[in-house]
Short mmCIF file of C-alpha atoms in Angstrom, two decimals:
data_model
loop_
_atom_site.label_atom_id
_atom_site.label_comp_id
_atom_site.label_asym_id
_atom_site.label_seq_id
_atom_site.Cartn_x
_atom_site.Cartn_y
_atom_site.Cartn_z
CA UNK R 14 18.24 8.59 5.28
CA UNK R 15 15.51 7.12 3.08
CA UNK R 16 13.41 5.24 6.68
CA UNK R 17 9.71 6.66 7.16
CA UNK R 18 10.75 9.86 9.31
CA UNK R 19 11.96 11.27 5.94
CA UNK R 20 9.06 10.11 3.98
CA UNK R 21 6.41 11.77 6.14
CA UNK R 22 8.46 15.08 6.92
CA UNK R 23 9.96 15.57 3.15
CA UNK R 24 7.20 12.84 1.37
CA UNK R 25 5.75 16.43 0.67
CA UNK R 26 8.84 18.65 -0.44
CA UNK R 27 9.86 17.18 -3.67
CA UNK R 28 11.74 18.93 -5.99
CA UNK R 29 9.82 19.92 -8.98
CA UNK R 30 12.76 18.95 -11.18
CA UNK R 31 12.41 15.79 -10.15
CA UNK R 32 8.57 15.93 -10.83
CA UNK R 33 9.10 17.15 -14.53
CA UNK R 34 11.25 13.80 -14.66
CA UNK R 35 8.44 11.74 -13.15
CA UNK R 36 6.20 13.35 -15.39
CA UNK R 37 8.19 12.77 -18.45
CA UNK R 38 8.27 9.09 -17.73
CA UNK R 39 4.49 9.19 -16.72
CA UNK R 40 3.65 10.28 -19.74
CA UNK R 41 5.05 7.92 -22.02
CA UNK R 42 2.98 5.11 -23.54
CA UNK R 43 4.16 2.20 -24.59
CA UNK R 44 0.77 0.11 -25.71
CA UNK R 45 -2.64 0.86 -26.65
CA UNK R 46 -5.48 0.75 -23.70
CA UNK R 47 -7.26 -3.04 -24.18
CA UNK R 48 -8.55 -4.00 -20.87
CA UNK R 49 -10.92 -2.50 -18.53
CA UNK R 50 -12.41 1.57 -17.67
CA UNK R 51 -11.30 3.90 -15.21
CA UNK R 52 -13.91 6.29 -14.85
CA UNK R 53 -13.87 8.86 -11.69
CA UNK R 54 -16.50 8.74 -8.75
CA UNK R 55 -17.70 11.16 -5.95
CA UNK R 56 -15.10 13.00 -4.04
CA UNK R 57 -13.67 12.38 -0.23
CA UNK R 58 -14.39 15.25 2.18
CA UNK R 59 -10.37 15.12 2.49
CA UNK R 60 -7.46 14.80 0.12
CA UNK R 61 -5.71 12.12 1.54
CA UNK R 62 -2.45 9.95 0.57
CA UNK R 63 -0.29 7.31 2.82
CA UNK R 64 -3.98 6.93 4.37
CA UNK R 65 -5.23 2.82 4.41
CA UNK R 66 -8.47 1.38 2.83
CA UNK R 67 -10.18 -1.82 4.16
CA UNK R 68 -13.14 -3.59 2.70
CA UNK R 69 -15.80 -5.23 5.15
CA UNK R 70 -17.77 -8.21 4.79
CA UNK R 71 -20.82 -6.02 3.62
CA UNK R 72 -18.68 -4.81 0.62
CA UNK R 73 -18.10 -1.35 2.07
CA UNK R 74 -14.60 0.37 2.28
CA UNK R 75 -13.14 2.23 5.28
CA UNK R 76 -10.79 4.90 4.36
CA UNK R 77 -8.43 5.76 7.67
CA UNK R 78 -6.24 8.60 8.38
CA UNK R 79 -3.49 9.83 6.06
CA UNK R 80 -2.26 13.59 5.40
CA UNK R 81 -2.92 16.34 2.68
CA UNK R 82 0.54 17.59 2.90
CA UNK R 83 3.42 18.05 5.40
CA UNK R 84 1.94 18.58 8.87
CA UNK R 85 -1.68 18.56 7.92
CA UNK R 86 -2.65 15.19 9.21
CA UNK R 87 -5.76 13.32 9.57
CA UNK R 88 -7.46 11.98 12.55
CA UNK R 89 -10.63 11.11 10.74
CA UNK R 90 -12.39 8.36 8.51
CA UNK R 91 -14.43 8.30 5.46
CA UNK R 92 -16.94 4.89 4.08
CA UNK R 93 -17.38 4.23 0.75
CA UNK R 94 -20.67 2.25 -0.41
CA UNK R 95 -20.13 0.75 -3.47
CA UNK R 96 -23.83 0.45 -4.15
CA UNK R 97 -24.55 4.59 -4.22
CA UNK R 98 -20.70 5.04 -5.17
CA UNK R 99 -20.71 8.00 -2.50
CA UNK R 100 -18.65 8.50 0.77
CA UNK R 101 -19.91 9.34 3.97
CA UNK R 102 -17.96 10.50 7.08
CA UNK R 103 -17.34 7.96 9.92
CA UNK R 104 -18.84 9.25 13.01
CA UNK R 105 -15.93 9.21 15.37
CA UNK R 106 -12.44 10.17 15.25
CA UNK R 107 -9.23 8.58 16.03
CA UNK R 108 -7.52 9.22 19.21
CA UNK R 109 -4.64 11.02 17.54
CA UNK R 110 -4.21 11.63 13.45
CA UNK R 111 -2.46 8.87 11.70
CA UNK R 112 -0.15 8.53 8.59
CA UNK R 113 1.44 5.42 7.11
CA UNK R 114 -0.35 3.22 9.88
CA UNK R 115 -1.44 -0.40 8.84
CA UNK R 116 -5.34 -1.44 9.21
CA UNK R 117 -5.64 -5.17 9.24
CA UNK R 118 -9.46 -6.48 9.25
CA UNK R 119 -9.64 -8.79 12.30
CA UNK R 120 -12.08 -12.20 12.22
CA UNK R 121 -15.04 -10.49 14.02
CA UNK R 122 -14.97 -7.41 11.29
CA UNK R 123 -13.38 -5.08 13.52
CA UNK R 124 -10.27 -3.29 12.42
CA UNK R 125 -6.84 -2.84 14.02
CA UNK R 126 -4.78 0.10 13.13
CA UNK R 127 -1.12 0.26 14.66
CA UNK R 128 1.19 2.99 14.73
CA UNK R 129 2.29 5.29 12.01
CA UNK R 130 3.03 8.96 12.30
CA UNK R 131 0.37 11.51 14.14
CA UNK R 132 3.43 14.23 14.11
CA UNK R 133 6.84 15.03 12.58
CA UNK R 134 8.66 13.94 15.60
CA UNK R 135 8.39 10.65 15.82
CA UNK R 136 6.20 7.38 14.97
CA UNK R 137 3.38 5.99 17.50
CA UNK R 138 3.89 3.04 19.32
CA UNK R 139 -0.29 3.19 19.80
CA UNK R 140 -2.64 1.05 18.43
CA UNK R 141 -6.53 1.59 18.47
CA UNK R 142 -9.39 -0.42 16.97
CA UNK R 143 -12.79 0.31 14.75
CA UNK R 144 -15.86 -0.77 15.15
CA UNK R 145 -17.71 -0.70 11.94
CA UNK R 146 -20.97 -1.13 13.88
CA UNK R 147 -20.54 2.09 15.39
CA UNK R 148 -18.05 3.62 13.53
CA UNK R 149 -16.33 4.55 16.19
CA UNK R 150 -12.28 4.22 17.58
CA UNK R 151 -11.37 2.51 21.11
CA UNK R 152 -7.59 2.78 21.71
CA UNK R 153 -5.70 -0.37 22.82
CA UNK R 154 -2.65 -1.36 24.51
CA UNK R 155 0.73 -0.07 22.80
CA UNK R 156 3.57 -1.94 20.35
CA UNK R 157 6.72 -2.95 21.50
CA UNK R 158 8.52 0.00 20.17
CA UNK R 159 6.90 3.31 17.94
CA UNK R 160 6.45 1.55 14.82
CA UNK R 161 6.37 3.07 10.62
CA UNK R 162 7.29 1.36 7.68
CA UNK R 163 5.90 -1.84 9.40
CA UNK R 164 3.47 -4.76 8.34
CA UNK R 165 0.88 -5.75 9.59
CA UNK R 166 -0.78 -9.40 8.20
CA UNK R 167 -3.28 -11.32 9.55
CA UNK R 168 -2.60 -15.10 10.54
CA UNK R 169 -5.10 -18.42 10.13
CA UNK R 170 -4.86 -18.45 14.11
CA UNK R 171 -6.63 -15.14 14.29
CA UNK R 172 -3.56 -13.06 16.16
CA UNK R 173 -1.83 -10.66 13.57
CA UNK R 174 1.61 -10.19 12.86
CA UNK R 175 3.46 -6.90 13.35
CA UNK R 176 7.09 -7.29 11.85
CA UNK R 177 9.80 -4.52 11.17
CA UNK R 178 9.49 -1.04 10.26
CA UNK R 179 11.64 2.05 11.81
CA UNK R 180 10.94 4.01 15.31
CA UNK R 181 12.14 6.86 12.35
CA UNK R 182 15.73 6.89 13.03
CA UNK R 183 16.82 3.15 13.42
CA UNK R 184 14.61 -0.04 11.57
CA UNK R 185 13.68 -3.39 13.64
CA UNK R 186 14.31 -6.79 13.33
CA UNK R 187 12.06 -7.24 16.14
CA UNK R 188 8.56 -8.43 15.26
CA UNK R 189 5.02 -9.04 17.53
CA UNK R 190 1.80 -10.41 17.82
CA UNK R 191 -1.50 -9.49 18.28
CA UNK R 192 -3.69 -11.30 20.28
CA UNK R 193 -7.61 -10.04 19.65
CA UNK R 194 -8.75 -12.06 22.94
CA UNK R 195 -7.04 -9.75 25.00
CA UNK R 196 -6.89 -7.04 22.52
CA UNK R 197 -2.91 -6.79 23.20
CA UNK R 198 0.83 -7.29 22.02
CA UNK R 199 3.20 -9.42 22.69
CA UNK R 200 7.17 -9.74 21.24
CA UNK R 201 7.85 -13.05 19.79
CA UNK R 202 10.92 -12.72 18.41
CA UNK R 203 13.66 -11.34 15.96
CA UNK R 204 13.77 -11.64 12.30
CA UNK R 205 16.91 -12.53 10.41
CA UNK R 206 18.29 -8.53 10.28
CA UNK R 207 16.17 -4.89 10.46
CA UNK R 208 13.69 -4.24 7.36
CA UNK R 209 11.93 -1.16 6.92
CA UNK R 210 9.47 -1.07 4.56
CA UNK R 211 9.01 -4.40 2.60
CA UNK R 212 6.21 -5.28 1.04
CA UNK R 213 3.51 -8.08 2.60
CA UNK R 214 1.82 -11.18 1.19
CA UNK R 215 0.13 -13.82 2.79
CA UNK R 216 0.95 -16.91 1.05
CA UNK R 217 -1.82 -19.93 0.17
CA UNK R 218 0.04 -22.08 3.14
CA UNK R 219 -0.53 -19.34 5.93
CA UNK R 220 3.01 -18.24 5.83
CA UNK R 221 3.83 -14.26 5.77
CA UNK R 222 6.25 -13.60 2.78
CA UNK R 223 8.37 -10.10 2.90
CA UNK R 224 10.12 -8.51 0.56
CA UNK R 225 12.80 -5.86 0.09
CA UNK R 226 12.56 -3.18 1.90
CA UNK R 227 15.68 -0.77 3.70
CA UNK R 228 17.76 -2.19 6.49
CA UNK R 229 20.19 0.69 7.25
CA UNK R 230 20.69 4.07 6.23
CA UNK R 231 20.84 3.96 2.29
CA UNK R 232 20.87 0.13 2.28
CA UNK R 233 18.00 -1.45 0.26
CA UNK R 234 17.37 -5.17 0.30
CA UNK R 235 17.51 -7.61 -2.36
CA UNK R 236 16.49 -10.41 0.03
CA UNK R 237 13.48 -12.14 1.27
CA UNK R 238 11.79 -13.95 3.92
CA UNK R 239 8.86 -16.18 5.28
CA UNK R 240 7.09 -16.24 8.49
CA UNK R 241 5.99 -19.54 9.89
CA UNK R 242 3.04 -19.20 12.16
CA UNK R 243 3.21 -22.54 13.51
CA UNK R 244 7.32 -22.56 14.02
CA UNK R 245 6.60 -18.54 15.12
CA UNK R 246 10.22 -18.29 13.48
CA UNK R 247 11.84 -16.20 9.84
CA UNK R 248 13.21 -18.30 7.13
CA UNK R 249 15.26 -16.72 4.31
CA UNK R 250 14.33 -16.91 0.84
CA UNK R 251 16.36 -17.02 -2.41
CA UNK R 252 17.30 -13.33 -3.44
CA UNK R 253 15.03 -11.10 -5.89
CA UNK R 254 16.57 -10.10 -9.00
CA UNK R 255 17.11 -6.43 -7.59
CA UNK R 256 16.90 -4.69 -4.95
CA UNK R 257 13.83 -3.03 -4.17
CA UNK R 258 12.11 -0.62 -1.70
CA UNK R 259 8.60 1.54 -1.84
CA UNK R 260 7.07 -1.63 -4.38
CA UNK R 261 4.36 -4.17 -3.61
CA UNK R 262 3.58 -7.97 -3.48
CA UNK R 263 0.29 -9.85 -4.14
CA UNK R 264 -0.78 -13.59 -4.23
CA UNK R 265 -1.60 -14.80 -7.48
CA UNK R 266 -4.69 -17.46 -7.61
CA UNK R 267 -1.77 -20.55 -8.59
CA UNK R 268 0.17 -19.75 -5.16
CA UNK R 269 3.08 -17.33 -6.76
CA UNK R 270 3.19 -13.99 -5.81
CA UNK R 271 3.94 -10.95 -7.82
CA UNK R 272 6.36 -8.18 -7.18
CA UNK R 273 6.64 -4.97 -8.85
CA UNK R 274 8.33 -1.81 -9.51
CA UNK R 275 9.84 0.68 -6.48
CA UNK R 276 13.16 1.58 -6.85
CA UNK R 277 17.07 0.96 -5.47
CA UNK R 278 18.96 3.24 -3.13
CA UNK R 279 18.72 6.21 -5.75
CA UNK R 280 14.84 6.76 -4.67
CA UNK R 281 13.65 9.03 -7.52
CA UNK R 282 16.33 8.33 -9.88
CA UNK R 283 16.08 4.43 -10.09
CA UNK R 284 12.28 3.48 -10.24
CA UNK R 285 11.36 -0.05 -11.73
CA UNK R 286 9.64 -1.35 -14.21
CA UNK R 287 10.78 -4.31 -13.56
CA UNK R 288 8.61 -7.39 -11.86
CA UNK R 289 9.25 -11.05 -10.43
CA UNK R 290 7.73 -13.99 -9.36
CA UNK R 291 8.56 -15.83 -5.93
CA UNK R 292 7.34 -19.42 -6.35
CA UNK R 293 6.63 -20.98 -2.45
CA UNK R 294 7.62 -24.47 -3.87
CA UNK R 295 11.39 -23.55 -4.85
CA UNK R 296 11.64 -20.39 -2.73
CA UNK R 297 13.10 -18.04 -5.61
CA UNK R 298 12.30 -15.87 -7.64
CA UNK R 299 12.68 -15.42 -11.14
CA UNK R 300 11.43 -12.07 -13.67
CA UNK R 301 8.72 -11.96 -15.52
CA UNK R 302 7.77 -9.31 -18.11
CA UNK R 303 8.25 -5.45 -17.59
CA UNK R 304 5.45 -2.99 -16.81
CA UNK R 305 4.78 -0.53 -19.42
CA UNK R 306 5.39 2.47 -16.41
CA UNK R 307 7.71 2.42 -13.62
CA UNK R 308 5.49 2.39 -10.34
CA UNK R 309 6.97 3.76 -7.41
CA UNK R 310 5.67 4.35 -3.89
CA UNK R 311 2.80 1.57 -4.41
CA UNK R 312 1.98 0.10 -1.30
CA UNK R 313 -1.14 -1.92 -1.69
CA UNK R 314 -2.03 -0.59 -5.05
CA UNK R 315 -2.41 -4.16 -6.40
CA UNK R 316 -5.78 -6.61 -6.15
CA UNK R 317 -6.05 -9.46 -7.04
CA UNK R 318 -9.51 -9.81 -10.21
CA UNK R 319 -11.64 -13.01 -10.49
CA UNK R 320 -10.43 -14.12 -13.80
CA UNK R 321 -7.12 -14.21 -11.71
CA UNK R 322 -5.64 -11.28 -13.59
CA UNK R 323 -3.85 -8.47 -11.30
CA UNK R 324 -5.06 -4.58 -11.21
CA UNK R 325 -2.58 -2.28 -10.56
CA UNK R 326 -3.89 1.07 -9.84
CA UNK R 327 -1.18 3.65 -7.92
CA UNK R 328 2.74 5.18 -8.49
CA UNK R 329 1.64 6.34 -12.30
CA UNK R 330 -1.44 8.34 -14.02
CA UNK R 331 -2.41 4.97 -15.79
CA UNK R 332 -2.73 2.05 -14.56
CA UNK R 333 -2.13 -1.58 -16.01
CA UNK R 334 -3.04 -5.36 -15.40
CA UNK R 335 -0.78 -8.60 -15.23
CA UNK R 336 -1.96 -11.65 -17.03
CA UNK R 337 0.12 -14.18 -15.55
CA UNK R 338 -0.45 -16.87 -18.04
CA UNK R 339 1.42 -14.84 -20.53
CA UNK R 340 3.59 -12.68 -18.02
CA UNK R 341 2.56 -9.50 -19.56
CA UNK R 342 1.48 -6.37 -18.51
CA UNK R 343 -1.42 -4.19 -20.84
CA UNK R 344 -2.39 -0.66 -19.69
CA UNK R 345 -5.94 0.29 -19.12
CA UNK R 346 -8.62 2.35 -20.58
CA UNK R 347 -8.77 5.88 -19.17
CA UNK R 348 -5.82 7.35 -16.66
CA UNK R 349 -5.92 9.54 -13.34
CA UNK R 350 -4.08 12.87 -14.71
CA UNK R 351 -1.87 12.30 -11.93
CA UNK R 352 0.38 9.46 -10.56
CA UNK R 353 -1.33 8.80 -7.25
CA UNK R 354 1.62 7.94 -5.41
CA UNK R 355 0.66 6.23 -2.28
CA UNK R 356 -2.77 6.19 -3.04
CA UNK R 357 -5.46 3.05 -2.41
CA UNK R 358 -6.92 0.15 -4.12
CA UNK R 359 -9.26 -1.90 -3.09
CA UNK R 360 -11.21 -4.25 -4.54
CA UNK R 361 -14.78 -4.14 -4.51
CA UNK R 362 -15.98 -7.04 -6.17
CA UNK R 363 -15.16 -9.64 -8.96
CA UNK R 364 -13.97 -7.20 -11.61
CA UNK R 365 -14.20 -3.76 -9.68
CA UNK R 366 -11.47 -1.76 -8.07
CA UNK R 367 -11.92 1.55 -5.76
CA UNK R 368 -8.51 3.83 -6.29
CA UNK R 369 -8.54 6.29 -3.28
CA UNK R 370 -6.27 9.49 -2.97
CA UNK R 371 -2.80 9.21 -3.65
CA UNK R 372 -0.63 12.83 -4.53
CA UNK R 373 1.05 14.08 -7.82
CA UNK R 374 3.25 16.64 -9.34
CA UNK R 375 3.82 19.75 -7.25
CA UNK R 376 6.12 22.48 -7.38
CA UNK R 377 8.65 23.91 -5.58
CA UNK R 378 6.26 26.37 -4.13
CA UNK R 379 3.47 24.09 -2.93
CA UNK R 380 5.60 20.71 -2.74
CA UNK R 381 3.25 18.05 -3.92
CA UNK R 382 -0.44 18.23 -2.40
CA UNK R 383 -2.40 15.17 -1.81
CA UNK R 384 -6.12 14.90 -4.16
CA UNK R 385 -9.74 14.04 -3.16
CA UNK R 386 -10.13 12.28 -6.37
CA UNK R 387 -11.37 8.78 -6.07
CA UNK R 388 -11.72 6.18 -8.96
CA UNK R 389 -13.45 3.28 -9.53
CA UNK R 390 -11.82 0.11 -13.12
CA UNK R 391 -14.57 -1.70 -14.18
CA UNK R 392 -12.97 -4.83 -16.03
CA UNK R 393 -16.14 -5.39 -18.15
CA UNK R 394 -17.60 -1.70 -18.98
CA UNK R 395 -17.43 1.64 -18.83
CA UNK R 396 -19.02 3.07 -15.12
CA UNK R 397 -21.52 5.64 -17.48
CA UNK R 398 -23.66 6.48 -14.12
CA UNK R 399 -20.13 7.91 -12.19
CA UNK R 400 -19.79 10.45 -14.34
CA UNK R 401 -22.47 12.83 -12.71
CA UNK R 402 -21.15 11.99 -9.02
CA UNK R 403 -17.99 14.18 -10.63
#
């Protein structure tokens, strides 16, 4: 069973043969570093992976939740200020720890976090929200069912939607909204079948576009689909090339969206390097050039630069950007030591990127241990006045 109960309760008990084979591949390079710095910043109070990252209006960066290793959860928040390049710990807590939640920034700057896992048992069908002003968390009504593995994407009405994901045993094809009026959920429908962990974009026309994902026990998804806001209904797209599961998705400035590496039903064994294109206008997707690494366990490890290249910073010690005028993929200056799986990225402005977290190699000892570590690519120079917040 590859749905989100076995991620959180074994994300942490990895074999270390199959890290040596990660590392192997990790450690291959297949062009020269051309494009950009990755230079490391001040440290987070806790090693965190599977936590989520959001960036206010102000510029600032709210790091939620997420776990050190198996069982040690996180109830608490950190704030990164891009201008001192330091975090500071939120003042409140969460009403219960949280791993592999989402955290969707809501109109008034608030932020909703839904579900995820606060135990081994079983996923949270609670919700709560933040209040940057006061950095503080005020629980809210609950989801529909206990929800991991799920999206979370904010509509041009205001109301978010909350589609698919597993109660950790069975995934839904059920999907809700939230209203921020009332501060509550609603069901509003079905989607075509059950997907458990796709990946999320919001396309240029308002519609939600998913990806991949699992729909039963050992079945990974090659399909796609769009949600219409305005119809509130699922539409199928034209399949991806493979199938794919633990990748990501991100808009591209021309309307396209880009999706990247994960793996098929062998987990481990059959990462991508692989990437495609979905083009809204003929609703299929077609490949575009390999990445120089397979990336695997990348949620939202992808933003989106000014000069409307891509940054992809998580699932490998070095990360890479896509040009999508030539469909090519060049590696970075500098690396991470480590392949950050489920770590962060967030961008922080034009042609910066935060990289939060994330866990490497272990052994079959510790099992893999989350890091502290934080990062911040530079597209234009080398970050010289980081190096003392080491």
């Amino acid at each position: 069973m590859r749905y989100q109960s076995k991620l959180v309760v074994s994300l942490f008990l990895v074999l270390s043969i199959n890290c040596s084979a990660q590392k192997k591949a990790a450690d291959i390079s297949v062009s020269e570093p051309t494009l950009g710095e990755i230079t490391e910043t001040a440290k987070l109070s806790e090693a965190r992976a599977h936590h989520s990252a959001t960036r206010l209006s102000d510029g600032t960066v709210v790091v939620i939740g997420g776990m050190e290793r198996n069982g040690v959860f996180f109830d608490t928040a950190e704030v990164f200020n891009p201008k001192t390049n330091k975090f500071t710990t939120a003042r409140g807590k969460m009403t219960r720890p949280r791993v592999g939640h989402t955290a969707t920034l809501l109109p008034g700057g608030k932020i909703l976090i839904v579900g995820g896992w606060s135990n081994r048992n079983a996923p949270e069908a609670t919700a709560e929200i933040y209040d940057p002003a006061t950095e503080k968390f005020t629980p809210i009504g609950s989801t529909h069912l206990p929800l991991s593995g799920h999206i979370a994407a904010l509509l041009d009405n205001g109301k978010v939607l909350i589609a698919g994901g597993s109660d950790g045993k069975v995934a839904h094809s059920d999907f809700q909204l939230f209203d921020p009026a009332s501060n509550s959920f609603s069901v509003a429908g079905k989607m075509p079948g059950p997907r458990n962990a796709p990946a999320v974009s919001k396309l240029s026309d308002g519609r939600i576009l998913l990806t991949g994902g699992e729909s039963t026990r050992g079945q990974i998804l090659k399909s796609g689909e769009t949600y219409d806001p305005r119809s509130n209904k699922f539409a199928s797209t034209g399949p991806m090339n493979v199938v794919r599961y633990k990748h990501d998705s991100i808009l591209l400035g021309d309307g396209r969206v880009l999706i990247f590496g994960g793996s098929d039903n062998r987990d481990w064994n059959g990462q991508y390097r692989s990437a495609e294109i979905y083009n809204p206008k003929t609703n299929r997707f077609s490949p575009t050039g390999d990445m120089n690494f397979t990336r695997f366990k990348v949620e939202g490890s992808a933003v989106l630069l000014e000069n409307g290249k891509v940054f992809i910073g998580g699932g490998n010690k070095t990360a890479e950007i896509f040009d999508p005028e030539t469909k090519s993929f060049k590696i970075t200056a500098g690396d991470f030591g480590m392949p950050l799986y489920f770590a962060s990225v967030t961008l922080l402005d034009g042609d910066r990127a935060l990289i939060v977290g994330g866990y490497g190699y272990g052994t079959r000892q510790t099992g893999p241990v989350s890091t502290n570590r934080a990062w911040i690519f530079n597209l234009q120079r080398p970050i010289n006045d980081e190096i003392s917040a080491r």
